[in-house]
Short mmCIF file of C-alpha atoms in Angstrom, two decimals:
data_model
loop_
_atom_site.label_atom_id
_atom_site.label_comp_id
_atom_site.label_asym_id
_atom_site.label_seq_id
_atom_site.Cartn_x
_atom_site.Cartn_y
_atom_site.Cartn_z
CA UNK A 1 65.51 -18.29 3.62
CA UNK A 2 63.78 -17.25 0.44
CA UNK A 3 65.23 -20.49 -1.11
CA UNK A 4 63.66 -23.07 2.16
CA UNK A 5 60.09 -21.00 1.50
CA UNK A 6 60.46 -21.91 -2.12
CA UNK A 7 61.32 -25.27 -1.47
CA UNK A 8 58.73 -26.18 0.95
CA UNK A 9 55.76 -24.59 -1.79
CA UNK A 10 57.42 -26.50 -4.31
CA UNK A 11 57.28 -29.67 -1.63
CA UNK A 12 53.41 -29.28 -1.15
CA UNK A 13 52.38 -28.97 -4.94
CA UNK A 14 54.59 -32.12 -5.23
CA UNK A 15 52.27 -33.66 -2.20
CA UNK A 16 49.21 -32.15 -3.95
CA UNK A 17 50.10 -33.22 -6.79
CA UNK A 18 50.64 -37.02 -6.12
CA UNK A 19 47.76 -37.55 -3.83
CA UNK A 20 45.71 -36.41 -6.91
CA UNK A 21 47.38 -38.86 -8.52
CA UNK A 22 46.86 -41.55 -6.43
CA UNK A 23 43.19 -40.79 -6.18
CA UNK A 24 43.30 -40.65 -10.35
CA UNK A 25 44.38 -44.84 -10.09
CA UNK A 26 47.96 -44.35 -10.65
CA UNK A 27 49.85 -46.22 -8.01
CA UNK A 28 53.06 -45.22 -9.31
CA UNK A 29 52.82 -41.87 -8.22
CA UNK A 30 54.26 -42.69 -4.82
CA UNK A 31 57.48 -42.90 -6.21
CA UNK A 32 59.56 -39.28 -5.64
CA UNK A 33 58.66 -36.76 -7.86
CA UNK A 34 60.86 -33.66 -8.25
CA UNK A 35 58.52 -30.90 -8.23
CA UNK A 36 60.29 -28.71 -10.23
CA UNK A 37 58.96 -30.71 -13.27
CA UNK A 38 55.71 -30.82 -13.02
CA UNK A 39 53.74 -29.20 -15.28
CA UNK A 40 49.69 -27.58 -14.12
CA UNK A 41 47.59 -30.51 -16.40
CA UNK A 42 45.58 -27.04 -16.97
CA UNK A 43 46.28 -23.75 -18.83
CA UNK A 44 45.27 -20.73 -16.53
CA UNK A 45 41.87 -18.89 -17.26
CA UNK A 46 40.49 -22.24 -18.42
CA UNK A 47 36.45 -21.90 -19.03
CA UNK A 48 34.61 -25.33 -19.09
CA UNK A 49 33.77 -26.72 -22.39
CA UNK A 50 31.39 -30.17 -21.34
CA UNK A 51 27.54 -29.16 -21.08
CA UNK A 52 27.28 -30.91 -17.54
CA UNK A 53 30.78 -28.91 -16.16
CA UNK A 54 28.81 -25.89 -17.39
CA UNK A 55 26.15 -26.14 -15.84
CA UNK A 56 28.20 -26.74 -12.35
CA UNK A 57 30.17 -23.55 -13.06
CA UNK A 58 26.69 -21.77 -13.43
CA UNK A 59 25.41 -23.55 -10.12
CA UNK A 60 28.73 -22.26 -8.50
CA UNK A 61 28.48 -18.54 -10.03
CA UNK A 62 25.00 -18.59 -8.40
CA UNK A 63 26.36 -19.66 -4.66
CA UNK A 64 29.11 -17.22 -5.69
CA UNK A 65 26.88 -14.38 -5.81
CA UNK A 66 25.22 -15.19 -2.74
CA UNK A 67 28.44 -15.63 -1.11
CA UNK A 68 29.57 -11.89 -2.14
CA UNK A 69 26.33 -10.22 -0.59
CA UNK A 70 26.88 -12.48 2.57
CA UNK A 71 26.27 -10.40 6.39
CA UNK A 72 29.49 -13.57 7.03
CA UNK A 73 31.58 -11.99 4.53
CA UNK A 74 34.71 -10.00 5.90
CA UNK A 75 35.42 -6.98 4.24
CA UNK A 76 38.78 -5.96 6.36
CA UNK A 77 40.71 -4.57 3.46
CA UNK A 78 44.15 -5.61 5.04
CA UNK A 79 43.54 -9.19 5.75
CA UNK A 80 41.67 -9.65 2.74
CA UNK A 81 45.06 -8.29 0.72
CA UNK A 82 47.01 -10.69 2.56
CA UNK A 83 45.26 -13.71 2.65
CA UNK A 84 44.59 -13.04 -1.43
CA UNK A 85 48.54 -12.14 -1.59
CA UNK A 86 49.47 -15.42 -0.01
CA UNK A 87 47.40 -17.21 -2.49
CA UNK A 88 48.33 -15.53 -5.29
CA UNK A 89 52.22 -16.18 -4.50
CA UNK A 90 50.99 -19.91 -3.85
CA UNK A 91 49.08 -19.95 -7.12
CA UNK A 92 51.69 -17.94 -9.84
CA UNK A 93 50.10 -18.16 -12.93
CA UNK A 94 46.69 -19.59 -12.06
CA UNK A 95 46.33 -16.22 -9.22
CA UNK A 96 44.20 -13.69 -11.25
CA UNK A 97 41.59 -16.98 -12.26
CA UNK A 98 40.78 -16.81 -8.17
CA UNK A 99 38.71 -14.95 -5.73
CA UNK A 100 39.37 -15.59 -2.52
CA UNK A 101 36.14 -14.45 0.39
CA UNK A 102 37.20 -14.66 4.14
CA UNK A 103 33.83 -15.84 5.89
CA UNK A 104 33.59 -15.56 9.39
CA UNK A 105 32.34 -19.06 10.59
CA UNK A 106 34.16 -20.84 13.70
CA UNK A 107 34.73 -24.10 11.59
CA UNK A 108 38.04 -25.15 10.66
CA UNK A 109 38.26 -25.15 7.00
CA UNK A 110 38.76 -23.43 3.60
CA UNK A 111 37.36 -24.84 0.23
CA UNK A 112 38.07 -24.01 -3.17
CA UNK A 113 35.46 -24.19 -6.22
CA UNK A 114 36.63 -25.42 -9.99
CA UNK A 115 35.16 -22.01 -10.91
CA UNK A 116 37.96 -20.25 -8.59
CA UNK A 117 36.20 -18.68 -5.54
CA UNK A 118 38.23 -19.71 -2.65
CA UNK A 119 36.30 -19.55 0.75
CA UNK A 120 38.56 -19.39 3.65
CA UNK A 121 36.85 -19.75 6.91
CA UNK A 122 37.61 -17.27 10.33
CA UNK A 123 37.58 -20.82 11.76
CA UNK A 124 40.88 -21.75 9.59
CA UNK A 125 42.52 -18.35 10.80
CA UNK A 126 42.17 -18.74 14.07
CA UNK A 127 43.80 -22.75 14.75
CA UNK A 128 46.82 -21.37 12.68
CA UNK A 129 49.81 -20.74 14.46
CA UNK A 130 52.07 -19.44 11.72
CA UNK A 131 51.96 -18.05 7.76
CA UNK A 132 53.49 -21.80 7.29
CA UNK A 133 51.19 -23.56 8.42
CA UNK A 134 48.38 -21.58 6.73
CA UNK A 135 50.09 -21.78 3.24
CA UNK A 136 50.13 -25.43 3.99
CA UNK A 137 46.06 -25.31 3.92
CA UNK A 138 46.32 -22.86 1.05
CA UNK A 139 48.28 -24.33 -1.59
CA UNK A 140 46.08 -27.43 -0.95
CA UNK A 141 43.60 -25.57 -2.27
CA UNK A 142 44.89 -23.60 -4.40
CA UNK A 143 46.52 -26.71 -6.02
CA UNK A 144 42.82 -27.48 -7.14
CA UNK A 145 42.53 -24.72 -10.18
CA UNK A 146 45.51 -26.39 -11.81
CA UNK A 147 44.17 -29.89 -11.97
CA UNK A 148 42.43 -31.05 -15.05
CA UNK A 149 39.66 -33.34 -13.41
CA UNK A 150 38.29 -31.00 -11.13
CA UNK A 151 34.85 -30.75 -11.35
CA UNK A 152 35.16 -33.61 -13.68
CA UNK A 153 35.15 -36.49 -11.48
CA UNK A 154 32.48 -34.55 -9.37
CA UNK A 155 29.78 -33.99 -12.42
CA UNK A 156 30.85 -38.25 -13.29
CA UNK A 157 30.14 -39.15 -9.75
CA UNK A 158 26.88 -37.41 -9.84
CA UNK A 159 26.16 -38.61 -12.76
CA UNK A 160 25.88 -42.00 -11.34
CA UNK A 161 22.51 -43.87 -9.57
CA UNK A 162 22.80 -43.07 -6.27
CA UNK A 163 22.48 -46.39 -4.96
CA UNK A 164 25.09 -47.10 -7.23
CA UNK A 165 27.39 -44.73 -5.90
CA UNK A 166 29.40 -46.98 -3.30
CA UNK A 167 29.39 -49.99 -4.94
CA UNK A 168 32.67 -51.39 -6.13
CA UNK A 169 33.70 -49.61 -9.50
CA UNK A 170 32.75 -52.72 -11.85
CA UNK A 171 29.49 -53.49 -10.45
CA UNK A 172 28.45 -50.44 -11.12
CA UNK A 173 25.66 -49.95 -14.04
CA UNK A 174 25.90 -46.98 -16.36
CA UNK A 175 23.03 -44.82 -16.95
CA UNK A 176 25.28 -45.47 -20.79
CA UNK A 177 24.75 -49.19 -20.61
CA UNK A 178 20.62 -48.33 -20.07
CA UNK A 179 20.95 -45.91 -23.21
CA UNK A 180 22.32 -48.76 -25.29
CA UNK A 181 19.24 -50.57 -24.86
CA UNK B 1 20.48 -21.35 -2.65
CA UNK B 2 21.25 -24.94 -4.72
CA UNK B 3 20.29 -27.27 -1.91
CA UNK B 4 17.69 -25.43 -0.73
CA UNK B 5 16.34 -25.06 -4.30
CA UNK B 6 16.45 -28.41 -5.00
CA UNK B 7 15.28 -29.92 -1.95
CA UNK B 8 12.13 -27.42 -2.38
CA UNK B 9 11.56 -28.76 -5.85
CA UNK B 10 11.74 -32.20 -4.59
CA UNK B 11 9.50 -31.58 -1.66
CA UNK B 12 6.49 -29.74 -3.49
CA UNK B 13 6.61 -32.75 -6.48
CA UNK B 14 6.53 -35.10 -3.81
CA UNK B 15 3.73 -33.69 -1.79
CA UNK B 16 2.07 -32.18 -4.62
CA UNK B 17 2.42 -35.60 -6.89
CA UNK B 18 0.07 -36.29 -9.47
CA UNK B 19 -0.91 -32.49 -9.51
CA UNK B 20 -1.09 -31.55 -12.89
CA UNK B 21 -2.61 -27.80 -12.36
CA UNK B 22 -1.94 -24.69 -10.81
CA UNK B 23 -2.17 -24.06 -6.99
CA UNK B 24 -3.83 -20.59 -6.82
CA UNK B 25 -3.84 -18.83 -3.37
CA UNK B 26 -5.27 -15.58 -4.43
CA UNK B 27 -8.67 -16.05 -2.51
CA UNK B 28 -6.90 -15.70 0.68
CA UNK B 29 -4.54 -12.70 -0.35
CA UNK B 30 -6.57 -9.21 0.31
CA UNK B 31 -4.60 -7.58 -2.65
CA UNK B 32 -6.30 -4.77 -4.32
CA UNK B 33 -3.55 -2.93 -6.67
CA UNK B 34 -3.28 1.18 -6.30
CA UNK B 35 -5.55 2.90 -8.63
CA UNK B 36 -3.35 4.02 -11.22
CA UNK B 37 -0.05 2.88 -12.69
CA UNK B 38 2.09 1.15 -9.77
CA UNK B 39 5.95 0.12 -9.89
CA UNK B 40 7.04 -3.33 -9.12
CA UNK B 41 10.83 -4.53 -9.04
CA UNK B 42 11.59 -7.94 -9.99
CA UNK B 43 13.98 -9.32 -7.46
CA UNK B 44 16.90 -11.33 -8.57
CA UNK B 45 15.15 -14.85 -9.99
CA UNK B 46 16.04 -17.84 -8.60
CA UNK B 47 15.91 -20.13 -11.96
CA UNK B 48 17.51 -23.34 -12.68
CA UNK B 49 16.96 -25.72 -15.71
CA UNK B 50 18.36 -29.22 -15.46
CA UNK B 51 18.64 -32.52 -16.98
CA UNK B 52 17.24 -35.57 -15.50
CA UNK B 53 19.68 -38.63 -15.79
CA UNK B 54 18.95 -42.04 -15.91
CA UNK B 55 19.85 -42.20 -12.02
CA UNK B 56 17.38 -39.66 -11.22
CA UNK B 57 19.70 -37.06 -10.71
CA UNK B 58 19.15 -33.36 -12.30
CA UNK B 59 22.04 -32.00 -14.05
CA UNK B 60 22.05 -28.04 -14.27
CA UNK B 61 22.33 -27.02 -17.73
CA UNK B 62 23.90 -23.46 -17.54
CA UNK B 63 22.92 -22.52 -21.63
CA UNK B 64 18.95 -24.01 -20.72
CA UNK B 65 18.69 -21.93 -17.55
CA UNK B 66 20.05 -18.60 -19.62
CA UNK B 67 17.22 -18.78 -21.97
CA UNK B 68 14.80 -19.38 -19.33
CA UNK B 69 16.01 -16.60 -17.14
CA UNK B 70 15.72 -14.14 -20.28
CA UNK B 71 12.12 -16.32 -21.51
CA UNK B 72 10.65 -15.52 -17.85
CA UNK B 73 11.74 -12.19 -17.71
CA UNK B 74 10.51 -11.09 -20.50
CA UNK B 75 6.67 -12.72 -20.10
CA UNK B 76 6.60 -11.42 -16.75
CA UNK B 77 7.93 -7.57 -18.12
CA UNK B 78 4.80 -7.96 -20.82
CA UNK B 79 2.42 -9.17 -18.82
CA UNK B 80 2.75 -7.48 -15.55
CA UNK B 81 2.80 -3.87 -17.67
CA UNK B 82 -0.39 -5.58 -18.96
CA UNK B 83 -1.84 -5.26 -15.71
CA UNK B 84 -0.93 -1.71 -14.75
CA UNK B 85 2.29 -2.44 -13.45
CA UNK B 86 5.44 -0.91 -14.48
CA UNK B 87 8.44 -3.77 -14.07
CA UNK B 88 12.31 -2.92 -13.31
CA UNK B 89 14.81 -5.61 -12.91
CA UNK B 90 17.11 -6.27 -9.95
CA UNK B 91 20.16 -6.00 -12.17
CA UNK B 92 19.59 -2.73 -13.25
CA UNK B 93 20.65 -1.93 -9.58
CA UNK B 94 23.96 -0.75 -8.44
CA UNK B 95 26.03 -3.11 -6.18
CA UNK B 96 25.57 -1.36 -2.88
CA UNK B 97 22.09 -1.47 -3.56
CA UNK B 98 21.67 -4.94 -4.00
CA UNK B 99 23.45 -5.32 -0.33
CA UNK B 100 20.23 -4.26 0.94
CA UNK B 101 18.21 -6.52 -0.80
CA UNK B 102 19.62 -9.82 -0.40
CA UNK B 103 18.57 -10.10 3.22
CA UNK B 104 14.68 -9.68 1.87
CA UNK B 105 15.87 -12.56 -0.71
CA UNK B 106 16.86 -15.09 1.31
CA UNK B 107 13.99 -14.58 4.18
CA UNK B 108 11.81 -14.68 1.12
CA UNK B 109 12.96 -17.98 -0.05
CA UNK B 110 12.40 -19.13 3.40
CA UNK B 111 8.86 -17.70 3.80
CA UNK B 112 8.24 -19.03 0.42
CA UNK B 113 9.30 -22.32 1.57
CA UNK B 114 7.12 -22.37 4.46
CA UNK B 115 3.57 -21.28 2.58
CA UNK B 116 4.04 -24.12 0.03
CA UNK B 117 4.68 -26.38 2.75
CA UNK B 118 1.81 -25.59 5.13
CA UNK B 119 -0.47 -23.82 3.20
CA UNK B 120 -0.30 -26.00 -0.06
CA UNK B 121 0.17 -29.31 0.27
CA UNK B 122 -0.66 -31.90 2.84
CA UNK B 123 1.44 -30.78 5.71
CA UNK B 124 -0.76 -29.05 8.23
CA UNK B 125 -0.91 -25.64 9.30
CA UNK B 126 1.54 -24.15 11.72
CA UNK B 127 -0.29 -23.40 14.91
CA UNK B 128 -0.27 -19.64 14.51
CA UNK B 129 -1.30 -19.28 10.66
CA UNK B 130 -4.32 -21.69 10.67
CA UNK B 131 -7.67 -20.05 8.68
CA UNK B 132 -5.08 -16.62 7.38
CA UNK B 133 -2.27 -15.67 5.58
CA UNK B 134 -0.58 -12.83 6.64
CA UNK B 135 3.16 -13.63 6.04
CA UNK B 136 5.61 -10.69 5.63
CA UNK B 137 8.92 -9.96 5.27
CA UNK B 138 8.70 -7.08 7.85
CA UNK B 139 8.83 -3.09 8.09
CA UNK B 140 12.27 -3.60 6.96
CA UNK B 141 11.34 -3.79 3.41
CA UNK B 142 11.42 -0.22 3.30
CA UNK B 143 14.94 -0.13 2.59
CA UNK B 144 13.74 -1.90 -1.12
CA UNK B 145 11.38 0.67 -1.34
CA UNK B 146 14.12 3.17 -0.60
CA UNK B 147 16.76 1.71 -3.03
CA UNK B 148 14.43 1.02 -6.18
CA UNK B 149 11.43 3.60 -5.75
CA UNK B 150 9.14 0.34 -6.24
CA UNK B 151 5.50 0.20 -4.82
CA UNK B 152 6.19 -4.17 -4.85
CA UNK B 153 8.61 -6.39 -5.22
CA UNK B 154 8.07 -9.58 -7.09
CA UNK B 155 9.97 -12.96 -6.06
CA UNK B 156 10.53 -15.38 -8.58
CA UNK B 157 11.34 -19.23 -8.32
CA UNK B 158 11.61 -21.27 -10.86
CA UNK B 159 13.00 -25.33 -11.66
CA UNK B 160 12.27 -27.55 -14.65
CA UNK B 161 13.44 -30.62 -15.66
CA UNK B 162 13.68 -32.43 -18.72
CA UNK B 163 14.34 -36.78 -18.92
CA UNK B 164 17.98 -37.88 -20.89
CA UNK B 165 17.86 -40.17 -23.42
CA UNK B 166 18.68 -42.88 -20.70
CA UNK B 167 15.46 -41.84 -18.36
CA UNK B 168 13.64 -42.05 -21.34
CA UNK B 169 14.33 -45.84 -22.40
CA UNK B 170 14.44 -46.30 -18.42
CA UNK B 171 10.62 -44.98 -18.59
CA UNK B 172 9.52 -47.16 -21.74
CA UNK B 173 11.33 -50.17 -20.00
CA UNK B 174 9.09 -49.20 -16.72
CA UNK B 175 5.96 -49.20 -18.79
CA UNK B 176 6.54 -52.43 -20.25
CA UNK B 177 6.47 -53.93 -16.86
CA UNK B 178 3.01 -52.87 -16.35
CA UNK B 179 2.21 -55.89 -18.61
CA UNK B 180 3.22 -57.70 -15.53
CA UNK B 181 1.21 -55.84 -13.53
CA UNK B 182 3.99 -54.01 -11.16
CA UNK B 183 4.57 -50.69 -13.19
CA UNK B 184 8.01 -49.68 -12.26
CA UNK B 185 8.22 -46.33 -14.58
CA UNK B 186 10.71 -44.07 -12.80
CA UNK B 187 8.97 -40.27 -13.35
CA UNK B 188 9.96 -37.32 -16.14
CA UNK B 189 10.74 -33.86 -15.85
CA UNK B 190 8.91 -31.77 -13.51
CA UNK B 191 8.19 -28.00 -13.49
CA UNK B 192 8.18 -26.30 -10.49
CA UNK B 193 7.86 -22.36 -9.90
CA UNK B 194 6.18 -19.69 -7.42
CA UNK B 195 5.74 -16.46 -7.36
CA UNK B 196 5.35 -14.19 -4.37
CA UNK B 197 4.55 -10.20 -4.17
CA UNK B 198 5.88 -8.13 -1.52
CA UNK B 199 3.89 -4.28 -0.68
CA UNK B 200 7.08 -2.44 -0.18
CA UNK B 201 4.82 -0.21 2.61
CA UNK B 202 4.34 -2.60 4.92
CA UNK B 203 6.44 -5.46 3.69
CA UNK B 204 3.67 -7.78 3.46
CA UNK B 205 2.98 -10.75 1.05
CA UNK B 206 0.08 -9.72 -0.70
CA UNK B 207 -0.01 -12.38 -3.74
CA UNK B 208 1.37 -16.05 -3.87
CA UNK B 209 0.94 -18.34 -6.12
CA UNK B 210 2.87 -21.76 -7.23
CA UNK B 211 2.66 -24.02 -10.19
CA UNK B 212 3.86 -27.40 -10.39
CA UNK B 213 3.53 -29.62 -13.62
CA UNK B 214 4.67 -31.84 -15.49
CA UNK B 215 4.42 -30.66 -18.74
CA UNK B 216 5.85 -27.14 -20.46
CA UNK B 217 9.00 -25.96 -21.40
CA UNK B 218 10.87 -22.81 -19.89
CA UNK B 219 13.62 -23.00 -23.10
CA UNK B 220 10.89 -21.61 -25.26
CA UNK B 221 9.46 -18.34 -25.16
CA UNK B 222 5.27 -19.33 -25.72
CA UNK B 223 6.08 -21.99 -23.08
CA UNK B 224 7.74 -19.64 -20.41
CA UNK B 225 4.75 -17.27 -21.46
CA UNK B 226 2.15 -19.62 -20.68
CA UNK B 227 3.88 -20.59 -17.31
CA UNK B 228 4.07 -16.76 -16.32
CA UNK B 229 0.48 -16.53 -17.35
CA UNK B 230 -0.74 -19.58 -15.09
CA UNK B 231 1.47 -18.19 -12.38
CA UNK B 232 0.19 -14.49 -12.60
CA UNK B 233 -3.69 -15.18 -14.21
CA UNK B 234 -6.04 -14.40 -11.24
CA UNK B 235 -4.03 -11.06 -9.63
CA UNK B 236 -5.90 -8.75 -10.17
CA UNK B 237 -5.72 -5.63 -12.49
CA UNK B 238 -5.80 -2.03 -12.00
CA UNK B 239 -8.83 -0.62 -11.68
CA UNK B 240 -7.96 2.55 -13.91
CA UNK B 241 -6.68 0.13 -16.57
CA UNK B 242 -9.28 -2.97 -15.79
CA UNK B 243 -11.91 0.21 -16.71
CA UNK B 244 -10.34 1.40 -20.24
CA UNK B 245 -9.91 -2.32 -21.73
#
């Protein structure tokens, strides 16, 4: 039993894991990976290093602290032990880099910052039938913290015009090719 | 707090375009301070510096908005102790303290909100508030009162901008179009910040006042002085002290 459990994690970091790499332009990634080695493309307790991811971690830290004096927030000390246990046997190494806050909202959803609060939504809770299915939701997000591009490719996508935004990649003008100038 | 931040900013450079001086509300504000030293409690500041790309987007810049956040406090410590005031920060609070509070934050960023938008720029005045100003936050401020002894509690919101090397050339390139006749410069940084003071007693809003500018820099001490100053110039003094200077 303990070896199907183990399995089926190791499954959804794999699934994690490749549709990150599809979305990162690597086609190839469809092909069957074993799990077992892949290695997190971060180190745990990473702290940003870029000037713009910085600033987004500050940003975050901000909505964090708003988020921790929250009327939504749910303070039950059991489910709060479990839902942070489940993530933290999800997450290994990467589990003391997140804080997880259960926020009662009818929604269905959970969302995880680069920074490492975790918001899981009542919402999520209550359209889960079973501790599978919620890991399933988990791991997705937990599979986040490990990834180097995180809030990367959000601060580059900002960083673009935002009429520019949804036009095909190479018609796209750099705010670098107006600095050239 | 970011969205709602940011879409403020937006909203009081768009209505308040062109506008290169301070917005002063005091006439309308019946605030007369205590005779005699009073405490005020500076609530947690909302501050955020950012860059402005070449795409018009602003950038947070976490090391910019430190310096600020320290810069501001610091003016506003000097120069509200200048006026018989005695300041004490939010952080100094314990946590369960600052529970209480953040209720009085957030339906002060939303009053806020509401007085630049119908009392200071073009929009007009919400059926109920025409010809007074007598926003509050409610008897329920006591419970700041209660958890930091403070006679007023001063709400602090500040943005500022600053244009990339890209905006920049984007800005020169704009000018040089005006020799066509269509000037197509895209705008710089902006500097946006209010200011609001609650009486803990009642729970009222007994001083406002926003700036919005173009110029100034919050990264640098004299520069977050002189913004506190312009923010803070015309609210009135002690009498006790106004008498010994």
């Amino acid at each position: 039993m303990r070896h199907a459990d183990a399995s089926r994690r190791a499954f959804m970091l794999g699934a994690c894991c490749t549709g990150w790499g599809v979305t990162a332009g690597a086609p190839g990634a469809f092909a069957a990976i074993d799990p077992s080695v892949m290695t997190p493309t971060l180190a745990p307790n990473f702290k940003p290093v870029d000037t713009d991811e910085k600033g987004f971690w500050q940003a975050v830290k901000d909505i964090e602290e708003d988020i921790k004096r929250s009327n939504f927030l749910l303070h039950d000390e059991k489910l709060n032990s479990y839902i942070s246990g489940l993530c933290c046997n999800l997450a290994k190494d990467f589990c003391p880099d997140m804080r997880v806050y259960i926020v009662r909202t009818p929604y269905f959803n959970a969302s995880m910052y680069s920074t490492g609060m975790m918001q899981v939504w009542t919402g999520l809770l209550l359209r889960m039938k079973s501790e599978a299915q919620l890991a399933v939701c988990l791991v997705m997000k937990s599979v986040i913290i490990c990834v180097v591009t995180r809030s990367r490719n959000i601060a580059a996508f900002a960083r673009k015009p935002a009429a520019m935004r949804f036009l095909p990649r190479h018609w796209r003008l750099q705010p670098e090719d107006l600095a050239i100038w | 707090m970011g969205k709602l931040g940011t879409a403020l900013a937006a909203g009081v450079m768009l209505l308040l375009a062109a506008c290169g001086t301070t917005q002063n509300l005091s006439r309308k504000v019946q605030f007369t301070p205590p005779p005699g030293p009073f405490k005020i409690t500076l609530m947690k500041p909302d501050v955020q510096l950012s860059l402005l790309t070449a795409g018009g987007l602003e950038e947070p810049n976490a090391e910019w908005t430190d310096k600020a956040r320290e810069n501001l406090l610091k003016a506003l410590t000097e120069q509200i102790s200048g006026r018989g005031g005695a300041m004490s920060s939010m952080q100094e609070l314990p946590a369960e303290k600052t529970m209480v509070v953040a209720d009085f934050e957030r339906l002060n960023r939303v009053i806020g909100t509401t007085i630049i938008m119908h009392k200071l720029s073009m929009l007009p005045d919400l059926p109920t508030k025409k010809d007074r100003f007598d926003w509050t936050l409610g008897n329920g401020a006591q419970a700041i009162r209660e958890a930091t002894n403070a006679d007023y509690a001063l709400f602090l919101f500040a943005r500022d901008s600053f244009s990339s090397g890209g905006r920049q050339a984007l800005q020169v390139l704009g000018m040089a179009s005006c020799v066509i006749g269509v000037c197509l410069a895209p705008g710089g940084g902006n500097q946006v910040a209010f200011v609001s003071l609650a009486d803990l007693k009642t729970g009222n809003i007994v001083w406002f006042n926003l700036l919005a500018k173009s110029t100034g820099d919050l990264r640098d001490p004299a520069g977050a002085a002189a913004s506190v100053s312009a923010l803070i110039a015309e609210m009135p003094v002690t009498p006790v002290l106004a008498k010994k200077q």
